[in-house]
Short mmCIF file of C-alpha atoms in Angstrom, two decimals:
data_model
loop_
_atom_site.label_atom_id
_atom_site.label_comp_id
_atom_site.label_asym_id
_atom_site.label_seq_id
_atom_site.Cartn_x
_atom_site.Cartn_y
_atom_site.Cartn_z
CA MET A 1441 9.22 60.46 -193.40
CA LYS A 1442 8.43 62.94 -190.67
CA ARG A 1443 4.60 62.71 -192.12
CA ASN A 1444 5.06 58.75 -191.81
CA VAL A 1445 6.29 59.02 -188.42
CA ARG A 1446 3.49 61.87 -187.52
CA TRP A 1447 0.91 59.17 -188.99
CA VAL A 1448 2.58 56.29 -187.07
CA ARG A 1449 2.45 58.04 -183.64
CA GLY A 1450 -1.13 59.07 -184.14
CA LEU A 1451 -2.18 55.56 -184.99
CA ILE A 1452 -0.31 54.34 -181.66
CA ILE A 1453 -2.17 56.75 -179.53
CA VAL A 1454 -5.70 55.96 -181.37
CA LEU A 1455 -4.77 52.45 -180.50
CA LEU A 1456 -3.88 53.31 -176.69
CA ILE A 1457 -6.93 55.20 -176.06
CA MET A 1458 -8.84 52.32 -177.61
CA VAL A 1459 -7.35 49.70 -175.17
CA SER A 1460 -7.96 52.12 -172.09
CA THR A 1461 -11.33 52.56 -173.11
CA ALA A 1462 -11.90 48.95 -173.27
CA CYS A 1463 -10.46 48.31 -169.95
CA GLY A 1464 -12.41 50.95 -168.25
CA ALA A 1465 -15.71 48.98 -169.60
CA THR A 1466 -14.36 45.56 -168.25
CA ASN A 1467 -13.62 47.26 -164.74
CA THR A 1468 -17.13 48.96 -164.43
CA SER A 1469 -18.80 45.64 -165.43
CA THR A 1470 -16.98 43.62 -163.12
CA ASN A 1471 -17.50 46.07 -160.20
CA LYS A 1472 -21.42 45.87 -161.03
CA SER A 1473 -21.67 42.21 -161.19
CA ASP A 1474 -19.62 42.03 -157.89
CA THR A 1475 -22.02 44.66 -156.28
CA ALA A 1476 -24.78 42.42 -157.44
CA GLU A 1477 -23.53 39.38 -155.98
CA GLU A 1478 -23.03 41.00 -152.71
CA ASN A 1479 -26.56 42.40 -152.70
CA ALA A 1480 -27.66 39.30 -153.42
CA SER A 1481 -25.89 37.52 -151.01
CA ASN A 1482 -26.94 40.24 -148.28
CA THR A 1483 -30.38 40.07 -149.02
CA SER A 1484 -30.62 36.16 -148.82
CA SER A 1485 -28.61 36.30 -145.64
CA THR A 1486 -31.23 39.16 -144.11
CA THR A 1487 -34.07 36.47 -145.40
CA ASN A 1488 -32.47 33.42 -143.89
CA THR A 1489 -32.38 35.75 -140.65
CA SER A 1490 -35.61 36.41 -140.77
CA ASN A 1491 -37.06 33.10 -141.31
CA THR A 1492 -34.85 31.67 -138.57
CA ASP A 1493 -36.10 34.44 -135.89
CA ASN A 1494 -39.73 33.69 -137.13
CA ALA A 1495 -39.43 30.07 -136.75
CA ALA A 1496 -37.88 30.64 -133.56
CA ASN A 1497 -40.47 32.81 -132.31
CA THR A 1498 -43.18 30.37 -133.32
CA SER A 1499 -41.15 27.89 -131.94
CA ASN A 1500 -41.11 29.52 -128.73
CA THR A 1501 -44.70 30.40 -128.54
CA GLY A 1502 -45.69 26.82 -129.18
CA ASN A 1503 -43.48 25.90 -126.31
CA ALA A 1504 -44.67 28.51 -124.23
CA ALA A 1505 -48.15 27.31 -124.80
CA ALA A 1506 -47.31 23.76 -124.39
CA GLU A 1507 -45.61 24.59 -121.20
CA GLU A 1508 -48.42 26.70 -119.84
CA THR A 1509 -51.08 23.76 -120.69
CA ASN A 1510 -48.76 21.05 -119.03
CA GLN A 1511 -47.66 23.12 -116.09
CA GLN A 1512 -48.50 20.59 -112.93
CA ARG A 1513 -48.03 21.47 -109.24
CA VAL A 1514 -47.62 18.51 -106.04
CA VAL A 1515 -50.46 18.60 -103.32
CA LYS A 1516 -50.26 16.46 -100.29
CA THR A 1517 -53.50 14.49 -99.90
CA LEU A 1518 -54.75 11.34 -98.00
CA LYS A 1519 -53.04 9.34 -100.60
CA GLY A 1520 -49.73 10.84 -100.57
CA ASP A 1521 -48.32 13.81 -102.91
CA VAL A 1522 -50.37 14.00 -106.12
CA SER A 1523 -49.53 15.98 -109.29
CA ILE A 1524 -52.41 17.82 -110.50
CA PRO A 1525 -52.83 20.75 -113.27
CA ALA A 1526 -51.60 24.00 -111.95
CA ASP A 1527 -54.82 25.64 -113.83
CA PRO A 1528 -57.64 22.50 -114.08
CA LYS A 1529 -60.52 23.30 -116.56
CA GLN A 1530 -62.06 20.00 -116.54
CA VAL A 1531 -62.98 19.37 -112.78
CA ILE A 1532 -65.56 17.18 -111.19
CA GLY A 1533 -66.56 17.14 -107.51
CA LEU A 1534 -68.05 13.97 -105.86
CA SER A 1535 -70.69 13.62 -103.36
CA VAL A 1536 -73.65 15.96 -103.51
CA VAL A 1537 -72.20 19.19 -101.94
CA TYR A 1538 -68.74 19.30 -103.61
CA PRO A 1539 -70.01 20.80 -106.72
CA GLU A 1540 -71.35 23.63 -104.67
CA PHE A 1541 -68.10 24.26 -103.21
CA LEU A 1542 -66.27 24.27 -106.78
CA TYR A 1543 -68.81 26.63 -107.94
CA ALA A 1544 -68.51 29.15 -104.87
CA LEU A 1545 -64.62 29.09 -105.81
CA GLY A 1546 -65.73 30.17 -109.25
CA VAL A 1547 -65.26 26.64 -111.04
CA THR A 1548 -67.94 25.18 -112.63
CA PRO A 1549 -67.96 21.47 -112.66
CA ILE A 1550 -68.30 19.64 -115.74
CA ALA A 1551 -70.25 16.59 -114.32
CA VAL A 1552 -72.27 15.88 -110.67
CA GLN A 1553 -73.68 13.58 -108.74
CA ASN A 1554 -77.40 14.65 -108.53
CA TYR A 1555 -79.90 13.48 -105.71
CA HIS A 1556 -83.16 15.42 -107.58
CA LEU A 1557 -84.06 15.53 -111.15
CA GLU A 1558 -83.07 19.29 -111.44
CA PHE A 1559 -80.65 21.56 -110.20
CA PRO A 1560 -81.49 23.86 -107.31
CA SER A 1561 -82.75 27.36 -108.68
CA TYR A 1562 -79.38 29.30 -107.60
CA LEU A 1563 -77.54 26.76 -109.91
CA LYS A 1564 -79.85 26.16 -112.84
CA ASP A 1565 -78.62 28.64 -115.27
CA SER A 1566 -75.02 28.04 -114.45
CA PHE A 1567 -74.83 24.08 -114.55
CA LYS A 1568 -77.13 23.94 -117.82
CA ASP A 1569 -73.88 22.19 -119.58
CA THR A 1570 -73.04 20.33 -116.55
CA LEU A 1571 -73.72 16.37 -116.91
CA LYS A 1572 -76.35 14.77 -114.42
CA MET A 1573 -74.58 11.52 -112.80
CA GLY A 1574 -77.12 10.48 -110.40
CA ILE A 1575 -76.52 9.75 -106.76
CA ALA A 1576 -75.65 5.92 -106.78
CA ARG A 1577 -73.08 5.00 -104.11
CA THR A 1578 -70.53 3.91 -106.82
CA PRO A 1579 -70.08 6.59 -109.30
CA ASP A 1580 -70.66 6.06 -112.82
CA PHE A 1581 -67.00 5.53 -113.97
CA GLU A 1582 -68.06 5.49 -117.90
CA ALA A 1583 -69.70 9.07 -117.18
CA ILE A 1584 -66.53 10.29 -115.58
CA LEU A 1585 -64.42 8.72 -118.28
CA ALA A 1586 -66.49 10.14 -121.06
CA SER A 1587 -66.07 13.74 -119.35
CA LYS A 1588 -62.51 13.78 -119.55
CA PRO A 1589 -61.69 15.07 -116.49
CA ASP A 1590 -58.40 16.91 -115.61
CA LEU A 1591 -58.84 16.54 -112.26
CA ILE A 1592 -61.21 14.89 -109.69
CA ILE A 1593 -61.93 16.16 -106.22
CA ALA A 1594 -63.95 13.92 -103.50
CA PRO A 1595 -64.31 13.57 -99.64
CA THR A 1596 -62.75 10.40 -98.47
CA TRP A 1597 -65.55 9.32 -96.73
CA TRP A 1598 -67.49 8.92 -99.72
CA SER A 1599 -64.97 7.85 -102.47
CA ASP A 1600 -61.98 6.03 -100.78
CA LYS A 1601 -63.01 2.90 -102.18
CA ASP A 1602 -63.19 4.13 -105.51
CA TYR A 1603 -60.19 5.74 -105.47
CA GLY A 1604 -57.71 3.16 -107.59
CA GLN A 1605 -60.51 3.32 -110.40
CA LEU A 1606 -61.12 7.25 -110.21
CA SER A 1607 -57.16 7.86 -110.36
CA LYS A 1608 -56.73 5.94 -113.41
CA ILE A 1609 -59.33 8.44 -115.32
CA ALA A 1610 -57.36 11.36 -113.96
CA PRO A 1611 -55.66 12.85 -110.78
CA THR A 1612 -58.03 12.21 -107.80
CA VAL A 1613 -57.39 14.32 -104.46
CA LEU A 1614 -59.46 12.89 -101.36
CA LEU A 1615 -59.99 15.48 -98.92
CA PRO A 1616 -60.81 14.43 -95.06
CA GLU A 1617 -64.31 14.57 -93.52
CA ARG A 1618 -65.01 17.66 -91.66
CA SER A 1619 -67.79 18.61 -89.48
CA ASN A 1620 -67.95 22.18 -91.01
CA TRP A 1621 -68.43 22.93 -94.45
CA ARG A 1622 -66.52 25.72 -94.12
CA ASP A 1623 -63.35 23.66 -93.43
CA GLU A 1624 -64.29 21.58 -96.46
CA LEU A 1625 -64.03 24.86 -98.47
CA ARG A 1626 -60.89 25.67 -97.37
CA ASP A 1627 -59.64 22.38 -98.12
CA ILE A 1628 -60.68 22.65 -101.82
CA GLY A 1629 -59.49 26.27 -101.86
CA GLU A 1630 -56.04 24.61 -101.27
CA VAL A 1631 -55.97 22.21 -103.71
CA LEU A 1632 -57.38 24.78 -106.45
CA GLY A 1633 -55.14 27.44 -105.21
CA LYS A 1634 -57.61 29.69 -104.31
CA LYS A 1635 -57.54 30.07 -100.32
CA GLU A 1636 -57.93 33.76 -100.40
CA GLN A 1637 -61.48 33.58 -102.42
CA ALA A 1638 -62.48 30.92 -99.90
CA GLU A 1639 -62.03 32.93 -97.13
CA LYS A 1640 -63.87 35.77 -98.81
CA VAL A 1641 -67.09 33.52 -99.45
CA ILE A 1642 -66.87 32.91 -95.67
CA THR A 1643 -66.88 36.13 -94.37
CA ASP A 1644 -69.21 37.33 -97.28
CA LEU A 1645 -72.01 34.68 -95.94
CA GLN A 1646 -71.17 35.83 -92.27
CA ALA A 1647 -72.10 39.28 -93.10
CA LYS A 1648 -75.06 38.39 -94.90
CA GLU A 1649 -76.11 36.33 -91.83
CA GLU A 1650 -75.81 39.17 -89.49
CA ASP A 1651 -77.63 41.45 -91.76
CA ALA A 1652 -80.56 38.98 -92.08
CA LYS A 1653 -80.30 38.31 -88.25
CA LYS A 1654 -81.04 41.93 -87.06
CA LYS A 1655 -83.87 42.11 -89.97
CA LEU A 1656 -85.35 38.64 -88.51
CA ASP A 1657 -85.13 40.04 -84.96
CA GLU A 1658 -87.48 42.85 -86.16
CA LEU A 1659 -90.01 40.71 -87.48
CA ALA A 1660 -90.30 37.73 -85.14
CA GLY A 1661 -88.54 38.79 -81.96
CA ASP A 1662 -88.82 36.33 -79.31
CA GLU A 1663 -91.58 34.22 -81.06
CA THR A 1664 -90.81 30.51 -81.03
CA VAL A 1665 -89.78 28.54 -84.82
CA LEU A 1666 -89.60 25.02 -85.80
CA TYR A 1667 -88.36 23.63 -88.90
CA MET A 1668 -90.08 20.51 -89.90
CA GLU A 1669 -88.90 18.27 -93.08
CA ILE A 1670 -91.68 15.85 -94.50
CA MET A 1671 -90.33 12.42 -96.06
CA ASP A 1672 -91.88 9.41 -97.46
CA LYS A 1673 -92.19 7.46 -94.47
CA GLU A 1674 -91.05 10.10 -91.55
CA ILE A 1675 -91.54 13.79 -90.34
CA PHE A 1676 -88.29 15.21 -88.83
CA ILE A 1677 -88.04 18.21 -86.66
CA TYR A 1678 -84.37 19.64 -86.22
CA GLY A 1679 -82.78 21.29 -83.27
CA GLU A 1680 -80.53 24.09 -82.85
CA ASN A 1681 -77.25 21.50 -82.65
CA SER A 1682 -78.01 19.76 -86.16
CA ASP A 1683 -76.72 21.59 -89.41
CA ARG A 1684 -79.97 22.37 -90.38
CA GLY A 1685 -81.32 23.71 -86.91
CA LYS A 1686 -78.11 25.54 -86.46
CA PHE A 1687 -78.38 27.62 -89.39
CA VAL A 1688 -82.25 28.42 -88.56
CA HIS A 1689 -81.58 29.21 -84.66
CA LYS A 1690 -78.24 30.53 -84.57
CA GLY A 1691 -77.21 31.60 -87.73
CA LEU A 1692 -80.27 33.40 -88.21
CA GLY A 1693 -81.21 33.83 -84.38
CA LEU A 1694 -84.72 32.46 -84.86
CA SER A 1695 -85.83 31.26 -81.52
CA ALA A 1696 -85.93 27.42 -81.25
CA ILE A 1697 -89.06 25.82 -78.94
CA LYS A 1698 -88.32 25.32 -75.37
CA ASN A 1699 -89.12 21.63 -75.20
CA PHE A 1700 -87.05 20.10 -77.79
CA PRO A 1701 -84.16 17.62 -76.44
CA GLN A 1702 -80.82 19.23 -76.01
CA SER A 1703 -79.39 16.10 -76.59
CA GLU A 1704 -81.08 15.19 -79.91
CA ASN A 1705 -79.79 16.93 -83.17
CA SER A 1706 -83.10 15.68 -84.81
CA LEU A 1707 -86.35 13.87 -84.00
CA SER A 1708 -88.51 11.32 -86.21
CA ILE A 1709 -92.18 12.50 -84.91
CA SER A 1710 -95.63 11.05 -85.62
CA LEU A 1711 -98.32 13.54 -86.86
CA GLU A 1712 -99.75 13.16 -83.30
CA LYS A 1713 -97.00 14.06 -81.89
CA ILE A 1714 -96.42 17.49 -83.64
CA PRO A 1715 -98.66 19.69 -81.57
CA GLU A 1716 -97.03 18.84 -78.50
CA TYR A 1717 -94.21 21.38 -79.99
CA ASN A 1718 -96.72 24.19 -81.35
CA PRO A 1719 -94.39 26.87 -81.94
CA ASP A 1720 -95.31 30.26 -83.21
CA HIS A 1721 -93.80 29.62 -86.97
CA ILE A 1722 -93.03 26.70 -88.72
CA ILE A 1723 -90.38 26.26 -91.68
CA LEU A 1724 -91.70 23.43 -93.82
CA GLN A 1725 -89.71 21.54 -96.55
CA MET A 1726 -90.47 18.39 -98.51
CA SER A 1727 -87.42 16.24 -98.87
CA ASP A 1728 -88.34 15.63 -102.49
CA ASP A 1729 -91.27 17.48 -103.92
CA ALA A 1730 -91.12 15.39 -107.06
CA ASN A 1731 -91.74 12.26 -105.18
CA GLN A 1732 -95.27 10.91 -105.30
CA ALA A 1733 -94.78 9.08 -101.54
CA VAL A 1734 -93.18 12.56 -100.21
CA LYS A 1735 -96.30 14.35 -101.77
CA ASP A 1736 -98.79 12.12 -100.05
CA ARG A 1737 -97.19 12.36 -96.60
CA TYR A 1738 -97.31 16.13 -96.98
CA LYS A 1739 -101.17 16.16 -98.29
CA GLU A 1740 -102.27 13.61 -95.46
CA MET A 1741 -100.42 16.17 -93.17
CA MET A 1742 -102.29 19.34 -94.61
CA ASP A 1743 -105.59 17.44 -93.84
CA SER A 1744 -105.25 16.40 -90.42
CA SER A 1745 -107.36 18.43 -87.76
CA LEU A 1746 -104.33 17.95 -85.84
CA TRP A 1747 -102.11 20.28 -88.06
CA LYS A 1748 -104.97 22.67 -88.84
CA ASN A 1749 -105.34 23.58 -84.93
CA MET A 1750 -101.52 24.41 -84.54
CA THR A 1751 -101.15 27.83 -83.81
CA ALA A 1752 -98.40 28.42 -86.72
CA VAL A 1753 -100.98 26.87 -89.17
CA LYS A 1754 -104.21 29.42 -87.78
CA ASN A 1755 -101.93 32.39 -87.88
CA ASN A 1756 -100.69 31.81 -91.44
CA HIS A 1757 -97.22 31.35 -90.12
CA VAL A 1758 -96.30 28.43 -92.03
CA TYR A 1759 -93.46 28.62 -94.86
CA LEU A 1760 -92.89 26.10 -97.36
CA MET A 1761 -89.39 26.22 -98.56
CA GLY A 1762 -88.03 24.52 -101.77
CA SER A 1763 -87.05 20.97 -101.49
CA LYS A 1764 -83.97 21.10 -103.98
CA GLU A 1765 -83.08 24.40 -102.68
CA TRP A 1766 -82.77 23.56 -99.06
CA PHE A 1767 -81.35 19.98 -99.51
CA ASN A 1768 -77.68 21.16 -98.73
CA LEU A 1769 -78.65 23.54 -96.14
CA GLY A 1770 -76.10 23.75 -93.43
CA MET A 1771 -73.78 21.89 -95.80
CA SER A 1772 -72.57 24.55 -98.43
CA PRO A 1773 -72.28 28.37 -98.53
CA LEU A 1774 -74.39 28.60 -101.81
CA ALA A 1775 -77.41 26.63 -100.12
CA ASP A 1776 -77.39 28.75 -96.90
CA SER A 1777 -77.01 32.01 -98.95
CA SER A 1778 -80.08 31.24 -100.87
CA ALA A 1779 -82.22 29.65 -97.62
CA ILE A 1780 -81.45 33.09 -96.13
CA ASP A 1781 -83.01 35.05 -98.86
CA ASP A 1782 -86.07 32.47 -98.46
CA VAL A 1783 -86.31 32.65 -94.68
CA VAL A 1784 -86.21 36.83 -94.87
CA HIS A 1785 -88.75 37.11 -97.68
CA ALA A 1786 -91.17 34.53 -96.09
CA PHE A 1787 -91.00 36.51 -92.64
CA GLU A 1788 -91.54 39.85 -94.23
CA GLY A 1789 -94.61 38.44 -96.51
CA LYS A 1790 -96.34 37.64 -93.22
CA GLN A 1791 -96.49 41.08 -92.03
#
C-alpha cells in the first residue's frame, strides 16, 4: 500500500512538472509574438513618419521654389502701379537705347529694336542670342509675344501708343522722357532693384572720362576739334550743346571751333561750307556705313578739293569712327565708354 501511495505521489509530481513546462513554453511563445508585433508596429510607425517627413520636405521645397519664381513686387509707373517679377529673367527694352541700359545693369535683353543690321562691337558677343526686331516705329508684337518676356520696359515717348497691346503680353513699365541718359539709367535701375549698380555705372564712366581728358589735353592741347556726321543727303556738324558735341567737347575737354553758332545744337551744311570751319582735327562718322547712299556721299566728300585742302586733312588728323559704335553716342554709358577708347586711341595714333 505504501508502495502504491509512493507511486501515485511520483506520478502526480511528474504530471505537475509537465504542466509547468508546458505553461512556460506558452508564455515564452506569447512574449516573442508580442515583441515581434511591437517591433513591427514601431517599424511601420517609423517608416510612415519618415515618408510623411520626406513628403512634407519635398512639398516645402517645391512650394519654396514656386514661391520664389512667383514673387512679385509693385512699381509705380506713368500708367499707375504695375506688378512685376521680383527677379525678371526675360526682359525686353524697347527703343534703340534701352537695351544698352539693361546690359549696363547686368541684364541681357532677349529681344531688341535695332537700327543697324549688326550690333556694335561692344555688344556683338553679349547679344549673340538676342533677337533683332528692327526699328519700326510700331514694334513687332508677334516677335515680342514669341519671345515670352516676363517684363517689358520702354520710354513713354516711344511706346505710349502701344501700351495696351504690350501690357497684354507681359507687365509693361513706361518711364518718363529724360534729357540726360543718366536719369534714364537711374529710372531703369529703380525698376530692376539695381539703384546702386546704376550709380556705379555713372561714377565709373565719369572717372574714365576724367582720365581720358587728361591724356587728350596732353595730346591735343588747345587745338580745335570738329565732329561731323555723314548722312545720305546731308552733312551734320555738332556743337558742344548737343548730346554728341557735349561728349566730345565737355566730357573729353576737346576744344570746339570758335565760329560754331552757340544757339545751335547741330548744323546741316553743304560741302562748300565745310572749309569755313577748318578745324585742326576732325572726328568723322558715317550714319550707316552699310548704306550705299551714305558711302557715296562720303566718297564725294573725300574726292573734293575743298576737303583735301582743309588743315586737318592735310595733317592727317581725320579720325573715322564706327557708325554702329557711335550711333548712341551721348545717349548711353556703353556707347560713351567705347567712344572714349576710340578717341584716345585715335589721337595717340597720330602722334
